[in-house]
mmCIF file of C-alpha atoms in Angstrom:
data_model
loop_
_atom_site.group_PDB
_atom_site.id
_atom_site.type_symbol
_atom_site.label_atom_id
_atom_site.label_comp_id
_atom_site.label_asym_id
_atom_site.label_seq_id
_atom_site.Cartn_x
_atom_site.Cartn_y
_atom_site.Cartn_z
ATOM 1 C CA MET A 917 5.888 13.305 13.819
ATOM 2 C CA ARG A 918 7.391 13.410 17.538
ATOM 3 C CA GLY A 919 4.002 13.559 19.128
ATOM 4 C CA VAL A 920 2.508 15.686 16.245
ATOM 5 C CA ALA A 921 0.234 13.854 13.925
ATOM 6 C CA GLU A 922 1.170 14.181 10.169
ATOM 7 C CA LEU A 923 -1.779 12.483 8.428
ATOM 8 C CA TRP A 924 -2.955 12.909 4.791
ATOM 9 C CA SER A 925 -5.903 14.903 3.893
ATOM 10 C CA GLU A 926 -8.567 13.256 1.877
ATOM 11 C CA SER A 927 -7.976 15.686 -0.895
ATOM 12 C CA ASP A 928 -4.355 14.283 -1.358
ATOM 13 C CA ALA A 929 -4.086 12.480 -4.710
ATOM 14 C CA GLY A 930 -4.020 8.707 -4.296
ATOM 15 C CA VAL A 931 -5.379 8.523 -0.661
ATOM 16 C CA LEU A 932 -7.386 5.715 0.581
ATOM 17 C CA ARG A 933 -9.381 6.193 3.757
ATOM 18 C CA LEU A 934 -9.600 2.648 5.531
ATOM 19 C CA PRO A 935 -12.941 2.006 7.551
ATOM 20 C CA SER A 936 -11.161 2.848 10.919
ATOM 21 C CA GLY A 937 -10.343 6.472 9.322
ATOM 22 C CA ARG A 938 -6.518 5.589 8.686
ATOM 23 C CA SER A 939 -5.456 6.861 5.228
ATOM 24 C CA VAL A 940 -2.711 5.429 3.427
ATOM 25 C CA ARG A 941 -1.482 7.024 -0.196
ATOM 26 C CA GLY A 942 -0.979 4.576 -3.023
ATOM 27 C CA ARG A 943 1.321 5.611 -5.899
ATOM 28 C CA GLY A 944 3.020 4.831 -8.868
ATOM 29 C CA LEU A 945 6.635 5.415 -9.010
ATOM 30 C CA ARG A 946 6.755 5.717 -12.583
ATOM 31 C CA HIS A 947 4.584 8.901 -12.374
ATOM 32 C CA PRO A 948 6.410 12.092 -11.109
ATOM 33 C CA MET A 949 5.147 13.060 -7.773
ATOM 34 C CA ASP A 950 3.258 16.667 -7.773
ATOM 35 C CA PRO A 951 6.053 18.871 -6.491
ATOM 36 C CA GLY A 952 3.186 20.439 -4.216
ATOM 37 C CA ALA A 953 2.030 17.151 -2.900
ATOM 38 C CA PRO A 954 2.904 16.470 1.068
ATOM 39 C CA LEU A 955 5.801 13.924 1.574
ATOM 40 C CA PRO A 956 5.075 10.663 3.390
ATOM 41 C CA SER A 957 6.928 10.244 6.563
ATOM 42 C CA TYR A 958 7.106 6.402 6.043
ATOM 43 C CA GLY A 959 7.087 4.463 2.647
ATOM 44 C CA VAL A 960 6.745 0.938 1.559
ATOM 45 C CA TYR A 961 7.759 0.213 -1.867
ATOM 46 C CA LEU A 962 6.935 -3.015 -3.695
ATOM 47 C CA LEU A 963 9.490 -3.576 -6.516
ATOM 48 C CA GLY A 964 11.620 -6.563 -8.001
ATOM 49 C CA ARG A 965 14.715 -4.509 -7.431
ATOM 50 C CA GLN A 966 15.810 -2.420 -4.408
ATOM 51 C CA PRO A 967 14.402 1.288 -5.030
ATOM 52 C CA PRO A 968 16.377 4.485 -4.861
ATOM 53 C CA GLY A 969 16.711 6.054 -1.480
ATOM 54 C CA VAL A 970 14.459 8.677 -0.301
ATOM 55 C CA PRO A 971 14.614 11.105 2.605
ATOM 56 C CA TRP A 972 11.924 9.523 4.637
ATOM 57 C CA GLU A 973 12.056 6.074 6.320
ATOM 58 C CA ALA A 974 11.048 3.322 4.146
ATOM 59 C CA ARG A 975 10.923 -0.428 3.643
ATOM 60 C CA TRP A 976 11.248 -2.261 0.556
ATOM 61 C CA ILE A 977 9.376 -5.610 -0.159
ATOM 62 C CA ARG A 978 10.639 -7.697 -3.046
ATOM 63 C CA TRP A 979 7.824 -7.904 -5.164
ATOM 64 C CA PRO A 980 8.213 -8.484 -9.102
ATOM 65 C CA ASP A 981 5.489 -6.815 -11.447
ATOM 66 C CA PHE A 982 2.313 -8.923 -11.693
ATOM 67 C CA ARG A 983 3.389 -11.264 -9.140
ATOM 68 C CA LEU A 984 3.263 -11.877 -5.516
ATOM 69 C CA PRO A 985 5.967 -11.012 -2.729
ATOM 70 C CA SER A 986 9.122 -12.961 -2.502
ATOM 71 C CA ASP A 987 8.953 -13.325 1.022
ATOM 72 C CA ARG A 988 5.051 -13.258 2.021
ATOM 73 C CA ALA A 989 6.035 -13.668 5.984
ATOM 74 C CA ALA A 990 8.100 -10.578 5.486
ATOM 75 C CA ALA A 991 5.544 -8.778 3.709
ATOM 76 C CA ARG A 992 2.975 -9.277 6.159
ATOM 77 C CA GLU A 993 5.084 -7.904 8.946
ATOM 78 C CA VAL A 994 5.843 -4.921 6.908
ATOM 79 C CA LEU A 995 2.288 -4.089 5.723
ATOM 80 C CA ALA A 996 1.077 -4.812 9.274
ATOM 81 C CA ASP A 997 3.566 -1.938 10.513
ATOM 82 C CA ALA A 998 2.407 0.094 7.867
ATOM 83 C CA TRP A 999 -1.289 -0.403 8.881
ATOM 84 C CA GLU A 1000 -0.356 0.543 12.362
ATOM 85 C CA ARG A 1001 1.785 3.612 11.398
ATOM 86 C CA ALA A 1002 -0.854 4.984 9.329
ATOM 87 C CA ALA A 1003 -3.060 5.991 12.485
ATOM 88 C CA ARG A 1004 -0.596 8.605 13.228
ATOM 89 C CA GLU A 1005 1.884 9.083 10.112
ATOM 90 C CA ARG A 1006 1.485 9.715 6.478
ATOM 91 C CA VAL A 1007 2.203 6.389 5.019
ATOM 92 C CA GLU A 1008 2.720 5.760 1.268
ATOM 93 C CA ILE A 1009 2.491 2.652 -0.597
ATOM 94 C CA ALA A 1010 4.150 2.530 -4.059
ATOM 95 C CA CYS A 1011 5.107 0.141 -6.798
ATOM 96 C CA GLY A 1012 5.926 1.288 -10.506
ATOM 97 C CA GLY A 1013 2.449 1.663 -11.913
ATOM 98 C CA GLY A 1014 0.525 2.073 -8.644
ATOM 99 C CA ARG A 1015 -2.173 -0.471 -9.593
ATOM 100 C CA GLY A 1016 -1.268 -3.914 -9.181
ATOM 101 C CA ARG A 1017 1.275 -4.583 -6.384
ATOM 102 C CA THR A 1018 0.117 -1.245 -4.799
ATOM 103 C CA GLY A 1019 -3.548 -2.204 -5.106
ATOM 104 C CA THR A 1020 -2.935 -5.464 -3.735
ATOM 105 C CA ALA A 1021 -0.997 -4.219 -0.439
ATOM 106 C CA LEU A 1022 -3.668 -1.758 0.086
ATOM 107 C CA ALA A 1023 -6.527 -4.252 0.031
ATOM 108 C CA CYS A 1024 -4.167 -6.132 2.432
ATOM 109 C CA LEU A 1025 -4.254 -3.038 4.641
ATOM 110 C CA ALA A 1026 -7.971 -3.148 4.046
ATOM 111 C CA VAL A 1027 -8.140 -6.584 5.409
ATOM 112 C CA LEU A 1028 -6.089 -5.743 8.482
ATOM 113 C CA ASP A 1029 -8.561 -2.791 9.162
ATOM 114 C CA GLY A 1030 -11.354 -5.305 9.366
ATOM 115 C CA VAL A 1031 -12.688 -5.374 5.644
ATOM 116 C CA PRO A 1032 -13.401 -9.110 4.967
ATOM 117 C CA GLY A 1033 -10.663 -10.602 2.528
ATOM 118 C CA GLU A 1034 -13.370 -11.473 -0.111
ATOM 119 C CA GLU A 1035 -14.474 -7.684 -0.375
ATOM 120 C CA ALA A 1036 -11.150 -6.116 0.108
ATOM 121 C CA VAL A 1037 -10.357 -5.990 -3.451
ATOM 122 C CA ALA A 1038 -13.805 -4.357 -4.514
ATOM 123 C CA TYR A 1039 -13.291 -1.852 -1.477
ATOM 124 C CA VAL A 1040 -9.821 -0.700 -2.933
ATOM 125 C CA ARG A 1041 -11.332 -0.656 -6.566
ATOM 126 C CA ARG A 1042 -14.162 1.458 -5.101
ATOM 127 C CA TYR A 1043 -12.317 4.009 -3.217
ATOM 128 C CA TYR A 1044 -8.776 4.061 -4.747
ATOM 129 C CA ASP A 1045 -8.437 2.880 -8.236
ATOM 130 C CA ARG A 1046 -10.846 0.569 -10.255
ATOM 131 C CA HIS A 1047 -8.287 -1.028 -11.927
ATOM 132 C CA ALA A 1048 -6.382 -2.020 -8.881
ATOM 133 C CA VAL A 1049 -5.257 -5.598 -8.007
ATOM 134 C CA GLU A 1050 -4.410 -6.836 -11.380
ATOM 135 C CA THR A 1051 -4.034 -10.426 -11.523
ATOM 136 C CA PRO A 1052 -6.157 -13.434 -10.291
ATOM 137 C CA GLY A 1053 -3.114 -14.533 -7.963
ATOM 138 C CA GLN A 1054 -3.051 -11.107 -6.403
ATOM 139 C CA ARG A 1055 -6.812 -11.440 -5.767
ATOM 140 C CA ARG A 1056 -6.232 -14.921 -4.077
ATOM 141 C CA TYR A 1057 -3.547 -13.330 -2.126
ATOM 142 C CA VAL A 1058 -5.874 -10.769 -0.686
ATOM 143 C CA ARG A 1059 -8.605 -13.232 -0.010
ATOM 144 C CA ARG A 1060 -6.218 -15.555 1.953
ATOM 145 C CA PHE A 1061 -4.354 -12.732 3.646
ATOM 146 C CA GLY A 1062 -6.824 -12.428 6.509
ATOM 147 C CA GLU A 1063 -6.455 -16.230 7.279
ATOM 148 C CA GLY A 1064 -2.545 -16.052 7.913
#
């Protein structure tokens, strides 16, 4: 970092390109990372329990599987920071499987990037994973994310 942009390549696995050109990698932590894959410079981990440590800067959002963040205001702050950083750093968003919570968080980043809340889930399903954002509550959360 320190003056040099570290960004994802569109060919990197799990990378979602947002309309602004920012890119974020989504990942499932239960799946081993490809040993040749670039490492993130910042990670946001969406789990019910605190994740193990990583050698890059990271934040944890307490977010039980198939649910919503335990502290929505804190989640909004962390996701807004991740969106800001994605302009100049390799940001990774990850949960256990890489679809429900990760897809929901990616859709929230799309909202921050200007995608209307009612279109953000479809955007993430089209450009990241067609099964992303798994529950009706998660879809509602994304729709309402732009309002708060």
